[in-house]
Short mmCIF file of C-alpha atoms and ligand atoms in Angstrom, two decimals:
data_model
loop_
_atom_site.label_atom_id
_atom_site.label_comp_id
_atom_site.label_asym_id
_atom_site.label_seq_id
_atom_site.Cartn_x
_atom_site.Cartn_y
_atom_site.Cartn_z
CA MET A 1449 168.37 78.66 50.68
CA ARG A 1450 165.53 79.30 53.12
CA GLU A 1451 164.34 75.69 53.22
CA PHE A 1452 167.69 74.40 54.54
CA GLU A 1453 167.90 77.08 57.24
CA PHE A 1454 164.37 76.23 58.33
CA ILE A 1455 165.16 72.51 58.52
CA ASN A 1456 168.29 73.25 60.57
CA ARG A 1457 166.20 75.31 63.00
CA ILE A 1458 163.67 72.47 63.33
CA LYS A 1459 166.50 70.05 63.97
CA ALA A 1460 167.91 72.24 66.74
CA ALA A 1461 164.52 72.74 68.40
CA ILE A 1462 163.57 69.07 68.82
CA ASN A 1463 164.19 67.06 71.97
CA TYR A 1464 163.68 63.42 71.13
CA THR A 1465 161.77 61.44 73.74
CA ASN A 1466 160.92 58.15 72.02
CA ASN A 1467 164.22 56.41 71.67
CA PRO A 1468 165.74 54.61 69.94
CA ILE A 1469 165.55 56.63 66.74
CA ILE A 1470 168.29 55.42 64.42
CA LYS A 1471 168.06 58.40 62.07
CA SER A 1472 165.81 61.45 62.20
CA ILE A 1473 166.04 64.69 60.22
CA GLY A 1474 168.86 65.03 57.70
CA ASP A 1475 168.63 62.07 55.36
CA ASP A 1476 166.29 60.78 52.66
CA CYS A 1477 164.30 58.77 55.21
CA ALA A 1478 164.01 58.51 58.95
CA ILE A 1479 165.13 55.12 60.30
CA LEU A 1480 163.54 53.27 63.22
CA PRO A 1481 164.16 49.78 64.56
CA TYR A 1482 161.75 47.28 62.96
CA THR A 1483 162.44 43.57 63.34
CA LYS A 1484 165.47 41.56 64.44
CA THR A 1485 166.93 41.71 60.97
CA MET A 1486 165.33 44.81 59.46
CA ASP A 1487 165.15 48.56 60.07
CA MET A 1488 162.11 50.62 59.11
CA LEU A 1489 162.39 53.55 56.69
CA ILE A 1490 159.86 56.39 56.69
CA THR A 1491 159.70 59.27 54.24
CA THR A 1492 157.16 61.81 53.08
CA ASP A 1493 156.98 64.16 50.08
CA THR A 1494 154.43 66.60 48.76
CA ILE A 1495 153.67 67.81 45.28
CA CYS A 1496 151.59 70.89 44.61
CA GLU A 1497 149.86 72.18 41.49
CA GLY A 1498 151.69 75.17 40.05
CA VAL A 1499 154.93 74.33 41.90
CA HIS A 1500 155.80 70.70 41.12
CA PHE A 1501 153.42 69.99 38.28
CA SER A 1502 150.89 71.71 36.11
CA SER A 1503 147.62 70.05 35.14
CA LYS A 1504 148.00 71.88 31.84
CA TYR A 1505 150.31 69.10 30.69
CA PHE A 1506 150.01 66.37 33.31
CA LYS A 1507 147.08 64.00 33.03
CA ALA A 1508 145.32 63.10 36.29
CA GLY A 1509 146.78 59.58 36.51
CA GLU A 1510 150.28 60.91 35.85
CA ILE A 1511 150.01 63.31 38.79
CA GLY A 1512 149.12 60.43 41.10
CA ALA A 1513 151.94 58.25 39.78
CA ARG A 1514 154.43 61.09 40.19
CA ALA A 1515 153.34 61.72 43.79
CA PHE A 1516 154.18 58.11 44.61
CA THR A 1517 157.46 58.12 42.67
CA VAL A 1518 158.94 61.18 44.37
CA SER A 1519 158.31 59.63 47.78
CA VAL A 1520 159.39 56.09 47.02
CA SER A 1521 162.59 57.47 45.48
CA ASP A 1522 163.78 58.31 49.01
CA ILE A 1523 163.35 54.66 50.05
CA CYS A 1524 165.40 53.66 46.97
CA ALA A 1525 168.06 56.21 47.95
CA MET A 1526 168.61 54.27 51.17
CA GLY A 1527 168.71 50.93 49.39
CA GLY A 1528 165.40 49.85 50.92
CA LYS A 1529 162.15 48.22 49.84
CA PRO A 1530 158.81 50.02 50.14
CA LEU A 1531 156.02 48.28 52.09
CA TYR A 1532 153.18 50.67 52.91
CA ALA A 1533 151.99 54.15 51.95
CA LEU A 1534 149.67 56.82 53.35
CA VAL A 1535 148.16 59.23 50.83
CA ASN A 1536 146.92 62.74 51.60
CA ILE A 1537 144.99 64.56 48.89
CA ALA A 1538 143.83 68.17 49.06
CA TYR A 1539 141.79 69.48 46.15
CA PRO A 1540 139.47 72.32 45.17
CA LYS A 1541 135.74 71.63 45.45
CA ASN A 1542 135.18 72.38 41.77
CA ILE A 1543 137.39 69.48 40.55
CA GLN A 1544 135.34 66.60 39.21
CA GLN A 1545 135.37 63.50 41.38
CA LYS A 1546 136.24 61.43 38.31
CA TYR A 1547 139.49 63.43 37.98
CA ILE A 1548 140.51 62.61 41.55
CA ASP A 1549 139.52 58.96 41.06
CA THR A 1550 141.79 58.79 38.00
CA LEU A 1551 144.60 60.50 39.90
CA PHE A 1552 144.32 57.96 42.70
CA LYS A 1553 144.20 55.10 40.21
CA GLY A 1554 147.49 56.34 38.71
CA LEU A 1555 149.04 56.37 42.15
CA LEU A 1556 147.72 52.90 42.92
CA VAL A 1557 149.12 51.43 39.70
CA GLU A 1558 152.56 52.84 40.54
CA ALA A 1559 152.39 51.66 44.16
CA THR A 1560 151.38 48.17 43.00
CA LYS A 1561 154.45 48.00 40.75
CA TYR A 1562 156.56 48.31 43.88
CA LYS A 1563 154.36 46.00 45.97
CA THR A 1564 153.40 48.88 48.24
CA ASP A 1565 150.07 48.71 50.11
CA ILE A 1566 148.13 51.90 50.71
CA ILE A 1567 147.07 51.75 54.34
CA GLY A 1568 145.54 55.17 54.93
CA GLY A 1569 145.70 58.89 54.31
CA ASP A 1570 143.54 61.98 54.41
CA THR A 1571 141.24 63.83 52.00
CA ILE A 1572 140.51 67.53 52.41
CA SER A 1573 139.43 70.45 50.27
CA SER A 1574 141.80 73.31 49.50
CA SER A 1575 142.42 76.02 46.94
CA GLN A 1576 145.20 74.01 45.23
CA LEU A 1577 145.62 70.40 44.24
CA VAL A 1578 148.21 68.97 46.66
CA ILE A 1579 149.22 65.33 47.10
CA SER A 1580 151.41 64.15 49.90
CA VAL A 1581 152.62 60.56 50.11
CA THR A 1582 154.29 58.93 53.10
CA VAL A 1583 156.08 55.69 52.34
CA ILE A 1584 157.15 53.16 54.93
CA GLY A 1585 159.75 50.66 53.90
CA LYS A 1586 162.35 48.28 55.23
CA VAL A 1587 166.05 47.77 54.87
CA GLU A 1588 168.54 45.23 56.22
CA LYS A 1589 169.47 46.20 59.78
CA GLY A 1590 172.27 48.75 60.00
CA LYS A 1591 172.75 48.71 56.23
CA ALA A 1592 170.76 51.75 55.02
CA LEU A 1593 172.73 53.90 52.58
CA LEU A 1594 173.22 57.26 54.32
CA ARG A 1595 174.21 60.75 53.22
CA ASN A 1596 176.74 61.28 55.98
CA ARG A 1597 179.31 58.60 55.21
CA ALA A 1598 181.19 60.15 52.28
CA LYS A 1599 184.96 60.11 52.82
CA PRO A 1600 187.66 62.34 51.29
CA GLY A 1601 189.05 60.55 48.24
CA ASP A 1602 185.77 58.77 47.40
CA SER A 1603 184.67 58.81 43.79
CA VAL A 1604 181.21 60.24 43.16
CA TYR A 1605 178.84 58.45 40.76
CA VAL A 1606 175.31 58.85 39.42
CA THR A 1607 173.06 56.04 38.16
CA GLY A 1608 171.70 57.86 35.10
CA THR A 1609 171.84 60.91 32.87
CA LEU A 1610 171.21 64.34 34.37
CA GLY A 1611 169.03 67.20 33.18
CA ASP A 1612 166.46 65.19 31.20
CA SER A 1613 163.58 66.13 33.48
CA PHE A 1614 164.38 69.82 33.33
CA ALA A 1615 164.73 69.69 29.54
CA GLY A 1616 161.34 67.95 29.47
CA LEU A 1617 159.78 70.67 31.57
CA GLN A 1618 161.28 73.36 29.36
CA ILE A 1619 159.83 71.68 26.28
CA LEU A 1620 156.41 71.27 27.93
CA THR A 1621 156.18 74.94 28.82
CA LYS A 1622 156.67 75.79 25.15
CA LYS A 1623 154.82 73.10 23.20
CA LYS A 1624 151.84 70.81 23.24
CA ARG A 1625 152.49 67.15 24.06
CA SER A 1626 150.84 66.15 20.81
CA GLY A 1627 153.38 68.04 18.70
CA LEU A 1628 156.68 66.81 20.08
CA LEU A 1629 159.74 66.08 17.95
CA LYS A 1630 161.49 62.73 18.24
CA HIS A 1631 164.29 63.96 20.50
CA GLU A 1632 161.75 65.66 22.77
CA LEU A 1633 159.81 62.51 23.66
CA MET A 1634 162.32 61.00 26.10
CA PRO A 1635 162.90 64.11 28.28
CA VAL A 1636 159.18 64.90 28.35
CA ASN A 1637 158.47 61.34 29.40
CA LYS A 1638 161.16 61.55 32.10
CA HIS A 1639 159.59 64.73 33.43
CA ILE A 1640 156.04 63.37 33.37
CA ALA A 1641 156.79 59.84 34.54
CA PRO A 1642 160.13 59.64 36.36
CA GLN A 1643 161.16 56.15 37.43
CA PRO A 1644 162.61 55.58 40.89
CA HIS A 1645 165.98 53.80 40.81
CA PHE A 1646 164.78 50.94 42.97
CA LEU A 1647 166.95 48.14 41.58
CA GLU A 1648 170.00 50.41 41.54
CA GLY A 1649 169.47 51.20 45.23
CA ARG A 1650 169.13 47.52 46.13
CA LEU A 1651 172.24 46.63 44.14
CA LEU A 1652 174.27 49.41 45.71
CA LEU A 1653 173.22 48.29 49.18
CA LYS A 1654 174.08 44.67 48.46
CA SER A 1655 177.45 45.63 46.98
CA ASN A 1656 178.76 46.67 50.42
CA MET A 1657 180.99 49.16 48.63
CA VAL A 1658 178.96 52.36 48.94
CA ASN A 1659 179.87 54.99 51.52
CA ALA A 1660 177.17 57.65 50.95
CA CYS A 1661 174.08 57.77 48.78
CA MET A 1662 171.05 59.97 48.08
CA ASP A 1663 168.58 60.56 45.27
CA VAL A 1664 169.05 63.58 43.04
CA SER A 1665 165.84 65.54 43.44
CA ASP A 1666 166.79 69.21 43.76
CA GLY A 1667 169.66 69.15 41.26
CA LEU A 1668 173.20 67.81 41.32
CA VAL A 1669 174.93 70.83 42.90
CA SER A 1670 172.28 71.29 45.56
CA ASP A 1671 172.25 67.58 46.39
CA ILE A 1672 176.02 67.01 46.49
CA GLU A 1673 176.08 69.93 48.92
CA ARG A 1674 173.78 67.95 51.18
CA ILE A 1675 175.99 64.87 51.09
CA CYS A 1676 178.98 67.10 51.85
CA GLU A 1677 177.24 68.99 54.62
CA GLU A 1678 176.17 65.77 56.32
CA SER A 1679 179.58 64.13 55.78
CA LYS A 1680 181.56 67.29 56.67
CA THR A 1681 183.47 67.16 53.41
CA GLY A 1682 183.65 69.01 50.11
CA ALA A 1683 183.55 67.77 46.53
CA GLU A 1684 184.97 68.37 43.09
CA ILE A 1685 182.61 67.88 40.18
CA LEU A 1686 184.07 67.27 36.72
CA VAL A 1687 181.68 69.23 34.57
CA ASP A 1688 182.89 67.60 31.33
CA ASP A 1689 182.11 64.14 32.76
CA LEU A 1690 178.48 64.83 33.65
CA PRO A 1691 176.31 62.37 31.71
CA VAL A 1692 173.80 64.13 29.48
CA SER A 1693 171.57 62.63 26.83
CA PHE A 1694 171.46 63.58 23.16
CA SER A 1695 168.01 65.08 23.88
CA VAL A 1696 169.50 67.46 26.44
CA LEU A 1697 172.20 68.47 23.94
CA LYS A 1698 169.53 69.25 21.37
CA THR A 1699 167.29 71.08 23.86
CA ALA A 1700 170.20 73.20 25.13
CA GLU A 1701 171.02 74.14 21.55
CA GLN A 1702 167.39 74.96 20.80
CA TYR A 1703 166.92 77.20 23.83
CA HIS A 1704 170.44 78.69 23.80
CA GLU A 1705 171.29 77.35 27.24
CA LYS A 1706 174.59 75.91 28.46
CA ILE A 1707 174.41 72.11 28.43
CA SER A 1708 176.09 71.92 31.83
CA ASN A 1709 173.31 73.99 33.41
CA TYR A 1710 170.87 71.15 32.78
CA ALA A 1711 173.12 68.60 34.43
CA LEU A 1712 174.27 70.77 37.33
CA TYR A 1713 171.03 72.44 38.32
CA GLY A 1714 168.20 70.61 36.55
CA GLY A 1715 166.74 68.47 39.32
CA GLU A 1716 163.97 65.88 39.52
CA ASP A 1717 165.87 63.20 37.62
CA PHE A 1718 165.61 60.86 40.64
CA VAL A 1719 168.82 59.07 39.76
CA LEU A 1720 170.96 57.99 42.71
CA MET A 1721 174.21 59.73 43.53
CA PHE A 1722 176.67 57.70 45.57
CA THR A 1723 180.28 57.64 46.70
CA VAL A 1724 182.73 54.74 46.71
CA ALA A 1725 186.26 54.47 48.12
CA ASP A 1726 189.01 54.58 45.51
CA LYS A 1727 189.94 50.92 46.07
CA TYR A 1728 186.47 49.76 44.93
CA LYS A 1729 186.29 51.82 41.73
CA LYS A 1730 186.99 48.96 39.38
CA THR A 1731 184.85 46.46 41.29
CA ILE A 1732 181.77 48.68 41.51
CA ASN A 1733 181.94 49.34 37.78
CA GLN A 1734 182.16 45.62 37.00
CA TYR A 1735 179.42 44.77 39.52
CA MET A 1736 176.91 47.30 38.16
CA LYS A 1737 177.76 46.36 34.58
CA LYS A 1738 177.21 42.70 35.34
CA ASN A 1739 173.78 43.64 36.70
CA ARG A 1740 173.08 45.70 33.59
CA LYS A 1741 172.94 49.06 35.33
CA VAL A 1742 174.89 52.07 34.14
CA ILE A 1743 176.89 54.30 36.45
CA TYR A 1744 178.86 57.43 35.63
CA GLU A 1745 181.76 58.81 37.61
CA ILE A 1746 181.35 62.57 38.00
CA GLY A 1747 183.87 63.69 40.61
CA ARG A 1748 185.36 63.08 44.01
CA ILE A 1749 184.92 63.91 47.65
CA THR A 1750 187.50 66.29 49.15
CA ARG A 1751 188.64 67.11 52.66
CA ARG A 1752 188.43 70.79 51.72
CA LYS A 1753 184.88 72.06 52.21
CA GLY A 1754 182.82 73.58 49.39
CA ILE A 1755 181.78 72.33 45.98
CA MET A 1756 184.26 72.98 43.21
CA LEU A 1757 183.17 72.73 39.59
CA LEU A 1758 186.11 71.76 37.36
CA LYS A 1759 186.36 72.04 33.60
CA ASP A 1760 189.49 70.94 31.70
CA GLY A 1761 191.18 70.68 35.10
CA ASN A 1762 190.46 74.37 35.85
CA LYS A 1763 188.22 75.66 38.59
CA ILE A 1764 185.20 77.29 37.02
CA LYS A 1765 183.09 77.88 40.06
CA GLU A 1766 183.03 77.26 43.77
CA THR A 1767 179.86 76.32 45.64
CA GLY A 1768 177.90 77.56 42.67
CA LYS A 1769 174.47 77.75 44.26
CA LYS A 1770 172.18 78.28 41.36
CA VAL A 1771 168.96 76.43 41.79
CA TRP A 1772 166.57 76.43 38.91
CA LYS A 1773 163.13 76.82 40.32
CA HIS A 1774 160.49 75.05 38.33
CA PHE A 1775 157.63 77.41 37.45
P1 ADP B 2507 164.28 64.89 50.23
O1 ADP B 2507 164.58 65.87 49.13
O2 ADP B 2507 165.17 63.70 50.23
O3 ADP B 2507 162.81 64.51 50.30
P2 ADP B 2507 164.11 67.09 51.99
O4 ADP B 2507 164.97 68.13 51.39
O5 ADP B 2507 162.64 67.19 51.73
O6 ADP B 2507 164.62 65.64 51.59
O7 ADP B 2507 164.36 67.11 53.54
C1 ADP B 2507 165.63 67.02 54.13
C2 ADP B 2507 165.48 66.50 55.53
O8 ADP B 2507 164.73 67.41 56.33
C3 ADP B 2507 164.74 65.17 55.61
O9 ADP B 2507 165.36 64.36 56.58
C4 ADP B 2507 163.33 65.58 56.02
O10 ADP B 2507 162.68 64.55 56.76
C5 ADP B 2507 163.57 66.80 56.89
N1 ADP B 2507 162.46 67.78 56.83
C6 ADP B 2507 162.07 68.52 55.77
N2 ADP B 2507 161.02 69.32 56.08
C7 ADP B 2507 160.72 69.06 57.38
C8 ADP B 2507 159.74 69.56 58.27
N3 ADP B 2507 158.84 70.46 57.90
N4 ADP B 2507 159.73 69.05 59.54
C9 ADP B 2507 160.63 68.13 59.93
N5 ADP B 2507 161.59 67.63 59.12
C10 ADP B 2507 161.66 68.09 57.87
MG1 MG B 2508 165.82 62.41 48.74
#
């Protein structure tokens, strides 16, 4: 994929001068030293009309909320807490000011939920509506959950069902929000208003059992590849064990798609994917259950490179790079 090659080129071209940088390019957030007991996390994400959302079915406030969620999700992926945000908004001159005010209000409501203060940003005009949010957070010193610590033999887990957001998008491209069937409400809601797995991230950090972690934004296959690339490992994914909701089953049936395609390639579910050494399997299950959070085991990390998709114990695909592009 072009994006990854570009990022690798950027990485190779930079000579860092302002040390110490604990973590730069290659994880969900950059990490810098902060206080005696805390590290600082910094992340930025951009959403663009026609690529990440369509104002045909997103209301203004929902666009703002989503812009915050996709950024803060990266803080959650490291087990951190958000503190501050900078908000850049680019919008066409012909958009009514009231629309942008409502969009910002939506963002503010979401930021307030996570006790995040907006401390700046930028406003410009452009041909498309684009919102970019930078979130600054904190995490206990040296404890951030990283992508590059997965070990061969680790079990791989996710903190929620996969494919709901993509199913929601599929439904939205075909129907009006006012005419949804009962099973269509949940995936549409997950697409419109995804929730960052903040508590899950904090719990995973506090558990001291997690080796690697990231948020699932591009899709399971694409994202496990990133954990593996950073950790210099491979992975086996048990396709039959991927958690999918009843709504995804129904949507797949309705649109004659394979159910597994939603879970493997869907993206934008913003659940956390993490790995745990074999010896902690039982304990992590009990710990998350006790804290009323669900986790699903979906595979394991291998020494052998590449991503293997297994069904009924048989290999069905290796490094199956199929990324469903939204829009
Ligand atoms: P995520 O999906 O978690 O937001 P990305 O795929 O956007 O992560 O980015 C992967 C890594 O590459 C991150 O560490 C990010 O900071 C870095 N990155 C992405 N685009 C750029 C860029 N244009 N310049 C510098 N670093 C970048
Ligand atoms: Mg991420």
